[in-house]
Coordinates of C-alpha atoms and ligand atoms in Angstrom, one line a residue:
X1 CA 143.8 106.3 140.3
X2 CA 140.6 108.2 139.5
X3 CA 140.0 108.7 143.2
X4 CA 143.5 110.0 143.6
X5 CA 143.0 112.6 140.8
X6 CA 139.7 113.6 142.4
X7 CA 141.4 114.1 145.8
X8 CA 144.1 116.3 144.2
X9 CA 141.4 118.3 142.4
X10 CA 139.6 118.8 145.7
X11 CA 142.8 120.1 147.4
X12 CA 144.1 122.4 144.8
X13 CA 142.0 125.4 143.7
X14 CA 141.3 125.1 140.0
X15 CA 142.2 128.5 138.6
X16 CA 141.1 129.1 135.0
X17 CA 141.3 131.9 132.5
X18 CA 139.0 132.1 129.5
X19 CA 142.0 132.7 127.2
X20 CA 145.7 131.7 127.2
X21 CA 146.8 135.2 128.0
X22 CA 146.9 135.5 131.8
X23 CA 145.3 139.0 131.8
X24 CA 142.2 137.7 129.9
X25 CA 139.1 137.9 132.1
X26 CA 137.2 136.4 133.8
X27 CA 139.5 134.4 136.1
X28 CA 137.8 131.7 138.1
X29 CA 138.8 129.5 141.0
X30 CA 136.7 126.4 141.9
X31 CA 137.1 124.1 144.9
X32 CA 135.0 121.7 146.9
X33 CA 134.4 123.3 150.3
X34 CA 131.4 123.8 152.7
X35 CA 130.1 120.4 151.5
X36 CA 129.5 121.9 148.0
X37 CA 131.3 123.3 144.9
X38 CA 132.4 126.8 145.3
X39 CA 133.4 129.1 142.5
X40 CA 134.8 132.6 142.7
X41 CA 135.1 134.6 139.4
X42 CA 136.6 138.0 139.0
X43 CA 136.5 140.4 136.0
X44 CA 139.5 142.5 137.2
X45 CA 142.4 142.1 139.6
X46 CA 144.6 139.1 139.7
X47 CA 144.7 135.4 140.7
X48 CA 146.3 136.1 144.1
X49 CA 143.1 137.7 145.3
X50 CA 141.2 134.5 144.2
X51 CA 143.6 132.3 146.1
X52 CA 143.2 134.5 149.2
X53 CA 139.4 134.3 148.9
X54 CA 139.5 130.5 148.9
X55 CA 141.8 130.4 151.8
X56 CA 139.5 132.7 153.7
X57 CA 136.6 130.4 152.9
X58 CA 138.5 127.5 154.3
X59 CA 139.2 129.4 157.5
X60 CA 135.5 130.2 158.0
X61 CA 134.6 126.5 157.3
X62 CA 137.1 125.6 160.1
X63 CA 135.4 128.1 162.4
X64 CA 131.8 127.3 161.7
X65 CA 131.5 123.7 160.6
X66 CA 129.5 121.3 162.8
X67 CA 131.9 118.4 162.0
X68 CA 135.4 120.0 162.2
X69 CA 136.5 119.1 165.8
X70 CA 138.3 122.4 166.4
X71 CA 135.5 124.6 165.2
X72 CA 133.6 126.9 167.5
X73 CA 130.3 125.2 166.6
X74 CA 131.7 121.7 167.4
X75 CA 133.1 123.0 170.7
X76 CA 129.7 124.5 171.7
X77 CA 127.9 121.4 170.7
X78 CA 130.2 119.2 172.7
X79 CA 130.5 121.4 175.8
X80 CA 127.8 119.5 177.8
X81 CA 125.9 122.8 178.3
X82 CA 129.0 124.7 179.7
X83 CA 129.9 128.2 178.5
X84 CA 132.3 128.2 175.5
X85 CA 134.5 131.1 174.5
X86 CA 134.3 131.7 170.8
X87 CA 135.6 134.0 168.0
X88 CA 133.7 137.4 167.9
X89 CA 132.7 136.5 164.3
X90 CA 130.9 133.4 165.5
X91 CA 129.1 135.6 168.0
X92 CA 128.1 138.0 165.2
X93 CA 126.8 135.2 163.0
X94 CA 124.9 133.6 165.9
X95 CA 123.3 137.0 166.8
X96 CA 122.1 137.3 163.2
X97 CA 120.8 133.7 163.2
X98 CA 119.0 134.3 166.5
X99 CA 117.5 137.5 165.2
X100 CA 116.0 135.7 162.1
X101 CA 114.9 132.8 164.4
X102 CA 113.0 135.3 166.6
X103 CA 111.5 137.2 163.7
X104 CA 110.4 134.0 161.9
X105 CA 108.9 132.6 165.2
X106 CA 111.3 129.7 165.0
X107 CA 110.7 128.7 161.3
X108 CA 114.4 129.3 161.0
X109 CA 116.0 127.7 164.0
X110 CA 119.8 127.2 164.3
X111 CA 119.3 124.5 167.0
X112 CA 117.7 122.1 164.5
X113 CA 120.8 119.8 164.4
X114 CA 119.2 116.9 166.4
X115 CA 116.4 116.7 163.7
X116 CA 118.8 117.2 160.8
X117 CA 121.0 114.4 162.1
X118 CA 117.9 112.1 162.6
X119 CA 116.6 112.8 159.1
X120 CA 120.1 112.4 157.5
X121 CA 118.4 112.9 154.1
X122 CA 121.6 112.1 152.1
X123 CA 121.7 108.5 153.5
X124 CA 118.2 107.6 154.5
X125 CA 115.7 105.6 152.4
X126 CA 112.7 105.8 154.7
X127 CA 111.6 108.3 157.3
X128 CA 112.5 108.0 161.0
X129 CA 109.8 106.8 163.5
X130 CA 107.4 109.3 165.1
X131 CA 108.7 108.6 168.6
X132 CA 112.3 109.6 167.6
X133 CA 111.0 112.7 165.8
X134 CA 109.1 113.7 169.0
X135 CA 112.1 113.1 171.2
X136 CA 114.4 115.2 169.0
X137 CA 111.9 118.1 168.9
X138 CA 112.4 118.5 172.7
X139 CA 116.0 119.8 172.0
X140 CA 115.1 122.3 169.2
X141 CA 114.6 125.7 170.7
X142 CA 116.7 128.7 169.7
X143 CA 116.0 130.4 173.1
X144 CA 118.3 127.9 174.6
X145 CA 121.3 129.6 173.0
X146 CA 122.6 132.2 175.5
X147 CA 125.3 134.7 174.3
X148 CA 127.2 136.8 176.8
X149 CA 130.0 138.8 175.3
X150 CA 132.2 136.2 173.6
X151 CA 130.8 133.2 175.4
X152 CA 128.0 130.9 174.1
X153 CA 126.1 128.5 176.2
X154 CA 123.8 125.9 174.6
X155 CA 121.2 124.9 177.3
X156 CA 118.8 122.1 177.5
X157 CA 120.7 119.8 175.2
X158 CA 120.5 122.3 172.3
X159 CA 122.9 121.7 169.4
X160 CA 123.8 124.2 166.6
X161 CA 123.7 123.7 162.9
X162 CA 124.5 126.8 160.9
X163 CA 124.1 125.1 157.5
X164 CA 121.1 127.3 156.8
X165 CA 123.0 130.6 157.1
X166 CA 126.8 130.1 157.2
X167 CA 127.4 130.1 153.4
X168 CA 125.8 133.5 153.2
X169 CA 127.9 134.9 156.0
X170 CA 131.1 133.5 154.4
X171 CA 130.1 134.9 151.0
X172 CA 129.7 138.4 152.5
X173 CA 133.2 138.1 154.1
X174 CA 134.7 136.9 150.7
X175 CA 133.1 139.9 149.0
X176 CA 134.6 142.3 151.6
X177 CA 138.0 140.7 151.1
X178 CA 137.9 140.9 147.3
X179 CA 136.9 144.5 147.4
X180 CA 139.7 145.4 149.8
X181 CA 142.0 143.7 147.3
X182 CA 140.9 145.8 144.4
X183 CA 138.2 143.7 142.8
X184 CA 135.3 145.8 141.5
X185 CA 133.5 143.1 139.4
X186 CA 132.9 139.5 140.3
X187 CA 130.7 136.6 141.2
X188 CA 130.9 134.5 144.4
X189 CA 129.0 131.3 144.1
X190 CA 128.9 129.0 147.1
X191 CA 126.9 126.1 145.9
X192 CA 124.2 128.2 144.3
X193 CA 124.3 130.9 146.9
X194 CA 125.3 133.8 144.7
X195 CA 126.8 137.2 145.7
X196 CA 127.7 139.7 143.1
X197 CA 130.4 142.4 143.2
X198 CA 129.4 145.4 141.1
X199 CA 128.3 144.7 137.5
X200 CA 129.7 143.0 134.5
X201 CA 131.2 145.5 132.0
X202 CA 128.6 148.1 132.8
X203 CA 125.6 145.7 132.5
X204 CA 123.7 143.5 135.1
X205 CA 125.1 140.1 135.9
X206 CA 122.7 137.2 135.0
X207 CA 122.0 134.5 137.5
X208 CA 120.1 131.4 136.6
X209 CA 117.1 130.3 138.7
X210 CA 117.2 126.5 138.7
X211 CA 113.9 124.8 137.8
X212 CA 112.9 122.6 140.8
X213 CA 113.4 118.9 139.9
X214 CA 114.4 120.1 136.3
X215 CA 117.5 118.8 134.5
X216 CA 120.8 120.2 135.6
X217 CA 121.0 123.7 134.2
X218 CA 117.3 123.9 133.3
X219 CA 116.0 127.3 134.4
X220 CA 112.7 128.7 135.5
X221 CA 114.0 132.2 135.0
X222 CA 117.1 134.4 134.7
X223 CA 117.8 137.1 137.2
X224 CA 119.4 140.3 136.1
X225 CA 121.2 141.9 139.1
X226 CA 124.1 144.3 140.1
X227 CA 125.9 144.1 143.4
X228 CA 123.2 142.0 145.0
X229 CA 122.9 138.5 146.4
X230 CA 120.4 135.8 145.3
X231 CA 120.1 132.8 147.6
X232 CA 117.8 129.9 146.9
X233 CA 116.4 127.2 149.3
X234 CA 114.7 124.4 147.5
X235 CA 113.2 121.0 148.4
X236 CA 114.8 119.5 145.3
X237 CA 118.4 120.3 146.5
X238 CA 118.8 117.4 148.9
X239 CA 116.2 114.7 149.4
X240 CA 115.2 111.1 149.4
X241 CA 112.0 109.6 148.1
X242 CA 109.9 107.0 150.0
X243 CA 106.5 105.7 149.0
X244 CA 106.3 108.4 146.3
X245 CA 106.9 111.2 148.8
X246 CA 109.8 113.6 148.9
X247 CA 111.7 114.0 152.2
X248 CA 114.1 117.0 151.9
X249 CA 116.7 118.8 154.0
X250 CA 114.7 121.7 155.3
X251 CA 113.0 120.8 158.5
X252 CA 109.9 122.5 159.9
X253 CA 110.8 122.9 163.6
X254 CA 107.1 122.8 164.6
X255 CA 106.4 119.4 163.2
X256 CA 109.9 117.8 163.1
X257 CA 109.2 116.8 159.4
X258 CA 110.6 118.3 156.2
X259 CA 108.2 121.2 155.4
X260 CA 105.4 120.2 153.1
X261 CA 103.5 123.3 152.1
X262 CA 103.3 123.3 148.3
X263 CA 106.5 125.4 147.8
X264 CA 109.3 124.0 145.7
X265 CA 111.8 126.8 146.2
X266 CA 112.2 130.4 147.3
X267 CA 114.9 132.8 146.2
X268 CA 115.8 135.8 148.3
X269 CA 117.3 138.9 146.7
X270 CA 118.9 141.6 148.9
X271 CA 122.3 143.1 149.8
X272 CA 123.5 140.8 152.6
X273 CA 124.0 137.2 151.6
X274 CA 123.9 136.2 155.3
X275 CA 120.5 137.7 155.8
X276 CA 119.4 136.2 152.4
X277 CA 120.6 132.7 153.4
X278 CA 118.8 132.7 156.8
X279 CA 115.7 134.1 155.2
X280 CA 115.6 131.6 152.3
X281 CA 115.4 128.7 154.8
X282 CA 112.9 130.6 157.0
X283 CA 110.7 131.6 154.0
X284 CA 110.6 128.1 152.6
X285 CA 109.2 126.9 155.9
X286 CA 106.8 129.8 156.3
X287 CA 105.1 129.6 152.9
X288 CA 104.1 132.6 150.8
X289 CA 102.1 134.9 153.1
X290 CA 104.2 134.8 156.2
X291 CA 107.4 134.5 154.2
X292 CA 106.7 137.8 152.4
X293 CA 105.9 139.5 155.7
X294 CA 109.2 138.4 157.1
X295 CA 111.2 139.4 154.0
X296 CA 109.7 142.9 154.2
X297 CA 111.2 143.4 157.7
X298 CA 114.6 142.9 156.1
X299 CA 113.9 144.9 152.9
X300 CA 114.4 141.7 150.9
X301 CA 112.6 140.5 147.7
X302 CA 111.4 137.0 147.1
X303 CA 110.6 134.7 144.2
X304 CA 108.6 131.6 145.2
X305 CA 108.2 128.7 142.9
X306 CA 105.3 126.5 143.7
X307 CA 105.1 122.8 143.3
X308 CA 103.1 123.3 140.1
X309 CA 105.8 125.6 138.7
X310 CA 104.1 129.0 139.2
X311 CA 106.4 131.9 140.0
X312 CA 105.3 134.4 142.7
X313 CA 107.3 137.6 143.0
X314 CA 107.3 140.3 145.7
X315 CA 106.4 143.9 144.7
X316 CA 110.0 145.1 144.2
X317 CA 110.6 142.7 141.3
X318 CA 109.5 142.8 137.7
X319 CA 109.2 140.2 135.0
X320 CA 110.2 140.6 131.3
X321 CA 110.3 138.2 128.4
X322 CA 113.1 138.2 125.8
X323 CA 113.1 135.6 123.0
X324 CA 110.5 133.6 125.0
X325 CA 112.8 133.5 128.0
X326 CA 111.7 134.9 131.4
X327 CA 113.9 137.5 133.0
X328 CA 113.4 139.0 136.5
X329 CA 115.0 142.2 137.7
X330 CA 114.5 144.7 140.5
X331 CA 112.3 147.7 139.8
X332 CA 114.5 150.8 139.7
Ligands
AMP1 P1 119.4 126.2 153.1 O1 119.8 125.4 151.9 O2 120.1 127.5 153.2 O3 117.9 126.4 153.2 O4 119.9 125.4 154.3 C1 119.5 124.1 154.6 C2 120.3 123.6 155.7 O5 119.9 124.3 156.9 C3 120.0 122.1 156.1 O6 120.8 121.3 155.3 C4 120.2 122.1 157.6 O7 121.6 122.0 157.8 C5 119.8 123.4 158.0 N1 118.3 123.5 158.4 C6 117.3 122.6 158.0 N2 116.1 123.1 158.5 C7 116.4 124.3 159.2 C8 115.6 125.2 159.9 N3 114.3 125.0 160.0 N4 116.2 126.3 160.4 C9 117.5 126.5 160.3 N5 118.3 125.6 159.6 C10 117.8 124.5 159.1
MG2 MG1 119.5 129.3 153.9

């Protein structure tokens, strides 16, 4: 019975008002999609725009998922290296992914799927063997993705996984949709990937920065932002532990192992959630020095949290303390 109720909850967007009057804001819709909990909250407009936003999210999941059999990504991955015609939006996203791959020297690599599948961090209890890792590394190379107009070819056994960038792309599309539908204030939260529309009643929105390995809701800082995105990649988000070591979901395409560089998380702050998402994965792998260099090329700001809990901010950000709580905002 419990399972039945859960399934119903997963299929019907949960739309909630803060009061009983239907014009009381904010209005929120929550649903399980993109393998995570997504919540869209608006501070003006009506519930129909929210429903539309969730439907749009579903459509993009069906286009970009590696597991949905009719998706563009599934078709490319199962084409046996033959050219596959895809939606122009898939091409747009792949071009952005390949751009970040090139600029990060492959620290972000959308062809990482063979390694992601091998590591399967949600189900494993011990690391794969070295020979298997070495074998899968042969197939990881973003240069094997060839785009020609609306046709994509994955050469040399390459297989795509857009899990490191698709949520950001979809968040940007939802924001566009909500703005066209008259929303001027809102929060799009796709599993911790946050994109803001405007401000909240004339003030910045606040976005919690999760403390790595802290209790649920325990924060390292609170961000104060307007009309920006904040996207975090962290080694605490999905992992298993073996022999006292953490094996997490972000793979270093140079070694074939989850990156292990003393960084617990990195948060990217900028305008485009798609860019922020790709950068967050890249900058976690790159570490502080190279990550900051990469972010500069995209005009993005970063907050690194090291394994010892130290916060390292790029130059465009500023720290303040209120009631002993740490706040971070953009320098104006
Ligand atoms: P994120 O939480 O945005 O950093 O994305 C993590 C997801 O991106 C993983 O679950 C994988 O699906 C995928 N991924 C893992 N390592 C990489 C990598 N080096 N480059 C691109 N995508 C990756
Ligand atoms: Mg990412």
